[in-house]
mmCIF file of C-alpha atoms and ligand atoms in Angstrom:
data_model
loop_
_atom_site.group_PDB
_atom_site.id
_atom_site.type_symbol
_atom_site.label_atom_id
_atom_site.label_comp_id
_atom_site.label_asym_id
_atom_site.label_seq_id
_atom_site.Cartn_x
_atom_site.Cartn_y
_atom_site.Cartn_z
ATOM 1 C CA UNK T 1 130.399 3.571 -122.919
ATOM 2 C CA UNK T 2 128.976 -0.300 -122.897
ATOM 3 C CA UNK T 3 130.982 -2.359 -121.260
ATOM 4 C CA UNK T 4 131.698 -5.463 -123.210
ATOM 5 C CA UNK T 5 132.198 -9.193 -123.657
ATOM 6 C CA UNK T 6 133.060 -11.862 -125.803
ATOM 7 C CA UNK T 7 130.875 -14.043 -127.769
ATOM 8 C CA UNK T 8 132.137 -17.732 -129.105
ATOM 9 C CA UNK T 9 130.527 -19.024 -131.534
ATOM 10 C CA UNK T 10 130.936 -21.370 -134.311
ATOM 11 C CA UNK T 11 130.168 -20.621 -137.976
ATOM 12 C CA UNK T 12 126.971 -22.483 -139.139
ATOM 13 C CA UNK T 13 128.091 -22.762 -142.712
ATOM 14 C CA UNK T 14 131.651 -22.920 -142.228
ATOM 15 C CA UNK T 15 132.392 -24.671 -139.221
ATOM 16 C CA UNK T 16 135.291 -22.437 -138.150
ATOM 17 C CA UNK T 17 135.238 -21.069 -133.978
ATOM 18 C CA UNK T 18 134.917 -17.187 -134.150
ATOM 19 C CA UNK T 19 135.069 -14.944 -131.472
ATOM 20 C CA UNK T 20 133.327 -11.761 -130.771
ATOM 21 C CA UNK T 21 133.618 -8.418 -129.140
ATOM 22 C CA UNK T 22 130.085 -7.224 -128.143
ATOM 23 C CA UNK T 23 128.559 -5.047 -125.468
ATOM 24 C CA UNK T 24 126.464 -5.963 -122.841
ATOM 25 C CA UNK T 25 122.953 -5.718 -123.245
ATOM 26 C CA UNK T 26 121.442 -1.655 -123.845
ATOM 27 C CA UNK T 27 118.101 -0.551 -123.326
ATOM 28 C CA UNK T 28 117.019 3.070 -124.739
ATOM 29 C CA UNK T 29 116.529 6.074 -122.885
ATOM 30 C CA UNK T 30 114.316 8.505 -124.840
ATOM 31 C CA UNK T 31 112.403 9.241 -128.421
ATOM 32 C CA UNK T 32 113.086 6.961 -131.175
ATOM 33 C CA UNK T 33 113.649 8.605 -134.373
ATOM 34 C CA UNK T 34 110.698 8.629 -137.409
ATOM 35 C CA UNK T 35 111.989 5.173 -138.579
ATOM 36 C CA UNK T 36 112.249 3.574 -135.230
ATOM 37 C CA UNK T 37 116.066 3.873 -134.437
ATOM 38 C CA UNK T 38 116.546 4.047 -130.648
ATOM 39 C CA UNK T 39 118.011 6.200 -128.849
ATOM 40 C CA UNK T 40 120.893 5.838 -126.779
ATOM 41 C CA UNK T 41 122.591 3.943 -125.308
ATOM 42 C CA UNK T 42 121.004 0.933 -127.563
ATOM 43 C CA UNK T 43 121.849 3.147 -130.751
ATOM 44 C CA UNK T 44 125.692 2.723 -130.269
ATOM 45 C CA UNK T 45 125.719 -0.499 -130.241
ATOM 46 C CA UNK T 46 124.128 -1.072 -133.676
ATOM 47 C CA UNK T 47 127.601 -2.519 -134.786
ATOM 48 C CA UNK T 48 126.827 -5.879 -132.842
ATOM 49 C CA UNK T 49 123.606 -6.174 -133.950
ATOM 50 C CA UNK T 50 124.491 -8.521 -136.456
ATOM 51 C CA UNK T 51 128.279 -10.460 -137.239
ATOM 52 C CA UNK T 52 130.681 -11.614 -139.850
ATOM 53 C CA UNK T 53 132.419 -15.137 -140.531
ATOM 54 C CA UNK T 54 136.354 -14.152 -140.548
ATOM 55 C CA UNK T 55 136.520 -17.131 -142.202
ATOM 56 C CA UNK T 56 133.994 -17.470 -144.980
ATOM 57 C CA UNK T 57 131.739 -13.713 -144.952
ATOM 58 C CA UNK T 58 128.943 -15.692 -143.876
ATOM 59 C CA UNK T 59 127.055 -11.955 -141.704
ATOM 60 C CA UNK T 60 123.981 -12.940 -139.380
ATOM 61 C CA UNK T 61 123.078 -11.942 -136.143
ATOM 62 C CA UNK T 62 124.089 -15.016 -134.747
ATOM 63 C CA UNK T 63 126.508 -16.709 -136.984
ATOM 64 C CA UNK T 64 126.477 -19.876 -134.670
ATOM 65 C CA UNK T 65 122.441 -20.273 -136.823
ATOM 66 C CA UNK T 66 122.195 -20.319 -140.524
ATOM 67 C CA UNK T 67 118.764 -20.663 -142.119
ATOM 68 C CA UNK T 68 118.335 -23.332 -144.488
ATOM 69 C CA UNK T 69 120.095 -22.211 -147.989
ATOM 70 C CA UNK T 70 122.448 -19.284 -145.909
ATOM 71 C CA UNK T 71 125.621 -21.589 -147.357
ATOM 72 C CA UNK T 72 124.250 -20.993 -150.879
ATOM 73 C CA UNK T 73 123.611 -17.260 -150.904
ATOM 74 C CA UNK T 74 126.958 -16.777 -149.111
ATOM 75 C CA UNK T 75 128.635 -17.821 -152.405
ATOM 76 C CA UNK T 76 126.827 -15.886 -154.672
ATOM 77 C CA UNK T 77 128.604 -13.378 -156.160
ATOM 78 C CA UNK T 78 126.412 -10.885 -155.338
ATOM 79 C CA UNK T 79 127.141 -11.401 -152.311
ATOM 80 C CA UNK T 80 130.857 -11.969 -152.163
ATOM 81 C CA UNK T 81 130.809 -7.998 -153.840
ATOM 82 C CA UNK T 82 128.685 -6.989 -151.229
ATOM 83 C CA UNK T 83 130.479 -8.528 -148.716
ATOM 84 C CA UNK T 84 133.587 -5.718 -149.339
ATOM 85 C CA UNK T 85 131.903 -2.739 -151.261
ATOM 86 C CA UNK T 86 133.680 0.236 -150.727
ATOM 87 C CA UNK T 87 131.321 2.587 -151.246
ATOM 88 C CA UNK T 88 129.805 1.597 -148.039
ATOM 89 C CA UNK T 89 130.916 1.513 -144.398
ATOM 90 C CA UNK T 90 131.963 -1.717 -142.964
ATOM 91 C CA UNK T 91 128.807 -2.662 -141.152
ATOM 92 C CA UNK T 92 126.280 -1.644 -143.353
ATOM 93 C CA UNK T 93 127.960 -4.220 -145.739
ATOM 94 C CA UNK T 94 127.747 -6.933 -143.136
ATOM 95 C CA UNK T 95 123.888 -5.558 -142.668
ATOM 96 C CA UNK T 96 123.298 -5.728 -146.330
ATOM 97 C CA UNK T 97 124.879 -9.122 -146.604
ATOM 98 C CA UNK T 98 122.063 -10.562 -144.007
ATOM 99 C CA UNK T 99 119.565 -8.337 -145.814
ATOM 100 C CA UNK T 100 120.659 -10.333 -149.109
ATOM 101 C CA UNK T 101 120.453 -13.874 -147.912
ATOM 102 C CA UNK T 102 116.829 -13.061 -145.958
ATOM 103 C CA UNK T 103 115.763 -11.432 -149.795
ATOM 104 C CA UNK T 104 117.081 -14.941 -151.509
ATOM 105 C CA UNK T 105 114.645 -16.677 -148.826
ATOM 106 C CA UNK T 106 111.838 -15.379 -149.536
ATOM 107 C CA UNK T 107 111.185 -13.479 -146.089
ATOM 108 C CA UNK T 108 111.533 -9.357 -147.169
ATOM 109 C CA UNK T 109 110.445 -8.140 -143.941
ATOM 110 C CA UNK T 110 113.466 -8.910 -142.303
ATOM 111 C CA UNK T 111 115.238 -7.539 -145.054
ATOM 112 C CA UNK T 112 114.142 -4.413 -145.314
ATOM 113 C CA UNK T 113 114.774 -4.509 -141.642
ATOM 114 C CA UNK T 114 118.443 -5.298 -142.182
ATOM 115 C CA UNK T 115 118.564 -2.798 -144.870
ATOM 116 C CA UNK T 116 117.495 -0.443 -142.768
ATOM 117 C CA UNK T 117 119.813 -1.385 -140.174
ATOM 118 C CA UNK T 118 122.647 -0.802 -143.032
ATOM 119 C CA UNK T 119 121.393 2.415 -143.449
ATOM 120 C CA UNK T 120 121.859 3.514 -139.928
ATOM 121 C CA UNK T 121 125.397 2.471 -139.696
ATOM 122 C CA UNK T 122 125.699 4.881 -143.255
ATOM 123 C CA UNK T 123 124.237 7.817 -141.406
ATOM 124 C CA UNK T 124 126.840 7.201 -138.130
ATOM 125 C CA UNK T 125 129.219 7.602 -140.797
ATOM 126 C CA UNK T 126 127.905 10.547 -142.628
ATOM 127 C CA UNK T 127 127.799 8.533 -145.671
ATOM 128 C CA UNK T 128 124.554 10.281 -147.678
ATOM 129 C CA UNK T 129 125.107 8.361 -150.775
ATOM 130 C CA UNK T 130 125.031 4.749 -148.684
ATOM 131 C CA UNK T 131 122.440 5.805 -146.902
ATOM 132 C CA UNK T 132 120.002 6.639 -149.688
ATOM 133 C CA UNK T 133 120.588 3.344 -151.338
ATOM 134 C CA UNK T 134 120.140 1.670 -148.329
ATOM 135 C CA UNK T 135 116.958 3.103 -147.785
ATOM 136 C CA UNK T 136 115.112 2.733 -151.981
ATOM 137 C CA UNK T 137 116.427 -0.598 -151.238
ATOM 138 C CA UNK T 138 114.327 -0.943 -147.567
ATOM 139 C CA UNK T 139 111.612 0.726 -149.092
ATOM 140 C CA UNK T 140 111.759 -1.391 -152.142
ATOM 141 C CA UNK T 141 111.751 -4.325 -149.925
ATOM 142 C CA UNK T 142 108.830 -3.242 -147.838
ATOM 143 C CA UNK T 143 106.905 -3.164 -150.872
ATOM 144 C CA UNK T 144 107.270 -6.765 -151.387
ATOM 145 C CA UNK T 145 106.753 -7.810 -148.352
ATOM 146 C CA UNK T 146 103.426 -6.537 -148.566
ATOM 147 C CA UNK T 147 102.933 -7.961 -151.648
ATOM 148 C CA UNK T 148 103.276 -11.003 -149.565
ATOM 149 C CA UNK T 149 101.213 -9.844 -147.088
ATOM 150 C CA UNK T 150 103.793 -9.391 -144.414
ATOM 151 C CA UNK T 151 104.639 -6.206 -142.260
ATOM 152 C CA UNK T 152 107.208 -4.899 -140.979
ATOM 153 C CA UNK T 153 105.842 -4.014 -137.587
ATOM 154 C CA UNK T 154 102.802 -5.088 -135.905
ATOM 155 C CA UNK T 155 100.706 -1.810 -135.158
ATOM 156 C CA UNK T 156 98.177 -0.661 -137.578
ATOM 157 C CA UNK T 157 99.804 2.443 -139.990
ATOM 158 C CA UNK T 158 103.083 1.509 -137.959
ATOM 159 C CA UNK T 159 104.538 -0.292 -141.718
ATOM 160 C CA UNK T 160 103.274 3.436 -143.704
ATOM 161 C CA UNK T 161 105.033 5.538 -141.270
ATOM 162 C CA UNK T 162 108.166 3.958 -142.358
ATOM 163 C CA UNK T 163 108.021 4.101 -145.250
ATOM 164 C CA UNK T 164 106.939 7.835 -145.094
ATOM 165 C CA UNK T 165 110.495 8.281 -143.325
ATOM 166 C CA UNK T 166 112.150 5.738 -145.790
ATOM 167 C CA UNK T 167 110.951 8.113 -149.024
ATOM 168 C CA UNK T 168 111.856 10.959 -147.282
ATOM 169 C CA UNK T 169 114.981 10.157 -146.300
ATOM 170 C CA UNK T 170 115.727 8.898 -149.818
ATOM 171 C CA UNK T 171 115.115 12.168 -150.948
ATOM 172 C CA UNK T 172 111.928 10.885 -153.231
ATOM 173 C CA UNK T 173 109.708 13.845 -151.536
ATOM 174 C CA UNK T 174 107.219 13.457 -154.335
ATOM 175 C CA UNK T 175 106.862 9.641 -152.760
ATOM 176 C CA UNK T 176 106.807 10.234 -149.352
ATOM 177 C CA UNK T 177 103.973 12.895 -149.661
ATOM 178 C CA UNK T 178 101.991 10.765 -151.768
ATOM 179 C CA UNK T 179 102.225 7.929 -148.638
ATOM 180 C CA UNK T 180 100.680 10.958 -146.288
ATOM 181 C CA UNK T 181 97.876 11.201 -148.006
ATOM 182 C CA UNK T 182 96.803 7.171 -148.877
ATOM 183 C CA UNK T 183 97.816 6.668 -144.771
ATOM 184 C CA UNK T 184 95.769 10.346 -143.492
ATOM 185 C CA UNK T 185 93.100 8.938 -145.826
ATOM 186 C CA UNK T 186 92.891 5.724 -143.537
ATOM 187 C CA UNK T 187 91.765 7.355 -140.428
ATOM 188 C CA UNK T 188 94.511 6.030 -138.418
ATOM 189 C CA UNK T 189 96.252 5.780 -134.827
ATOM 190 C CA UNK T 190 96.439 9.800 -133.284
ATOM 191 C CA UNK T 191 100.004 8.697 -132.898
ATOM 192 C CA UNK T 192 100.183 7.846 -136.836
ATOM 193 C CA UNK T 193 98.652 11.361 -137.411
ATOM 194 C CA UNK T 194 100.567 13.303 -135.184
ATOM 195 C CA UNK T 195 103.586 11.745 -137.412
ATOM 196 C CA UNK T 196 102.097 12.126 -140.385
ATOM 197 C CA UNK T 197 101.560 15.871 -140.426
ATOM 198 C CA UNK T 198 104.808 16.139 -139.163
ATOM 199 C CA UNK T 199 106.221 14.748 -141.967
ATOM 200 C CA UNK T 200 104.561 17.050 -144.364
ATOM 201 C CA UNK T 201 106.353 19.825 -142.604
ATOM 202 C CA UNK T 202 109.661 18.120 -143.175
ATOM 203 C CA UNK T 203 108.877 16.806 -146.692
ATOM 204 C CA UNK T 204 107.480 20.428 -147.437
ATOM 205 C CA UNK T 205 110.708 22.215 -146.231
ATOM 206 C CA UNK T 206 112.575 19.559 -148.090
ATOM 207 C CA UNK T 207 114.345 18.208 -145.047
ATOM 208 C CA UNK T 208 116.172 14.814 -145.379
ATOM 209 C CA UNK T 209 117.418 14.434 -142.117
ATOM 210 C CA UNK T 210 116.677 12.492 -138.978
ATOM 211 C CA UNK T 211 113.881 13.671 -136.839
ATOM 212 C CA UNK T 212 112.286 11.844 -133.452
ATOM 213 C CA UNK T 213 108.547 10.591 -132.530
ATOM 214 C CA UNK T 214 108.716 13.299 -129.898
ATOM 215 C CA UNK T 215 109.037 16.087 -132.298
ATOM 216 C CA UNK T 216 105.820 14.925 -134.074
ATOM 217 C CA UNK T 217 103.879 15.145 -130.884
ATOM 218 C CA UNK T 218 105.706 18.321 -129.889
ATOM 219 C CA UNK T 219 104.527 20.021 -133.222
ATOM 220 C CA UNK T 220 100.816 18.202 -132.311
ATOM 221 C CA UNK T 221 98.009 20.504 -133.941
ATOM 222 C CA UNK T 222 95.907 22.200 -131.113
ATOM 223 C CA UNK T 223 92.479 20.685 -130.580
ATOM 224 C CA UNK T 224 89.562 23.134 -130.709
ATOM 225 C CA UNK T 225 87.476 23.264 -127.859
HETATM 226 ZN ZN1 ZN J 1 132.063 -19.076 -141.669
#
């Protein structure tokens, strides 16, 4: 268990003085899984990872900022439906909302980051449905950020191993085995390999479910000698 604090803050687009209840600061102990969550104890405290406005909805990970145009996304009705769907959990609506106003900006990369961030909080609730819109909607936006020339992470193949896990995950198998194939053909990291082939073992035994970098080494193809 984290031990926790409080957080004051003060709404950038509302002006009102929220407080909030968030754990100290977690480092991870172990694999992360295919699409980069950490593991524990950093995992748990995904639900502070980014916070809502009691007062006007505005969701950011720090609420006390607001990027120029925040106030006018947070009033779009998108938004304001977002902001309370019921077909998702709690916190992947407060992800999605910060996912929403960084897509009105113009920066995808960050969200498809906090999509994928809402689709983490699905999968703690066992929410499949969530979690698969979530992730067409990461992937989606990963897309375009490329189209922009951004990435999503720094390391060369790092961006198509996401993705990989995003399709996957999504349940578009035909995808994900298609992004194998363009990424194998690029010669990449031994890292980005070992993952690679491990996701053809997942995609071909039509598994959907979480799975850790370490189990793509562990399943490493012998070298010859
Ligand atoms: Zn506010």
């Amino acid at each position: 268990m984290n031990h926790l604090h409080h957080l004051n803050a003060t709404c950038a687009v509302c002006g009102e003085a929220c407080r909030f209840t968030i754990p100290d600061a977690a480092s991870s102990v172990g694999s992360r899984d295919l699409d980069t969550r950490p593991a524990e104890p950093l995992r748990s405290t995904i639900y502070a990872w980014v916070k809502r406005c009691p007062s006007c909805g505005y969701c950011a990970p720090d609420p006390g900022n607001a990027p120029e145009g925040a106030a006018d996304v947070v009033k779009l009705p998108r938004y304001r439906w977002q902001l309370d769907a019921r077909r998702f959990p709690g916190v992947a609506n407060t992800f999605l909302c910060w996912s929403i106003i960084q897509e009105d900006l113009g920066t995808p990369a960050r969200a498809a980051w906090a999509s994928l961030h809402a689709a983490w909080a699905c999968d703690d609730r066992e929410e499949d449905v969530p979690a698969r819109i979530c992730r067409k909607r990461a992937a989606d936006l990963l897309r375009r950020a490329w189209e922009k020339g951004e990435r999503l992470a720094p390391g060369a193949g790092m961006d198509e191993a996401i993705l990989t896990d995003l399709l996957r995950r999504a349940g578009r198998l035909r995808k994900a085995r298609i992004m194998v194939n363009e990424t194998l053909e690029q010669n990449p990291d031994p890292i980005i390999i070992d993952i690679m082939r491990f996701q053809i073992r997942l995609i071909d035994a039509g598994d959907r479910k979480a799975h850790t970098v370490a189990e793509a080494q562990r399943f490493r193809q012998p070298v010859p000698l």
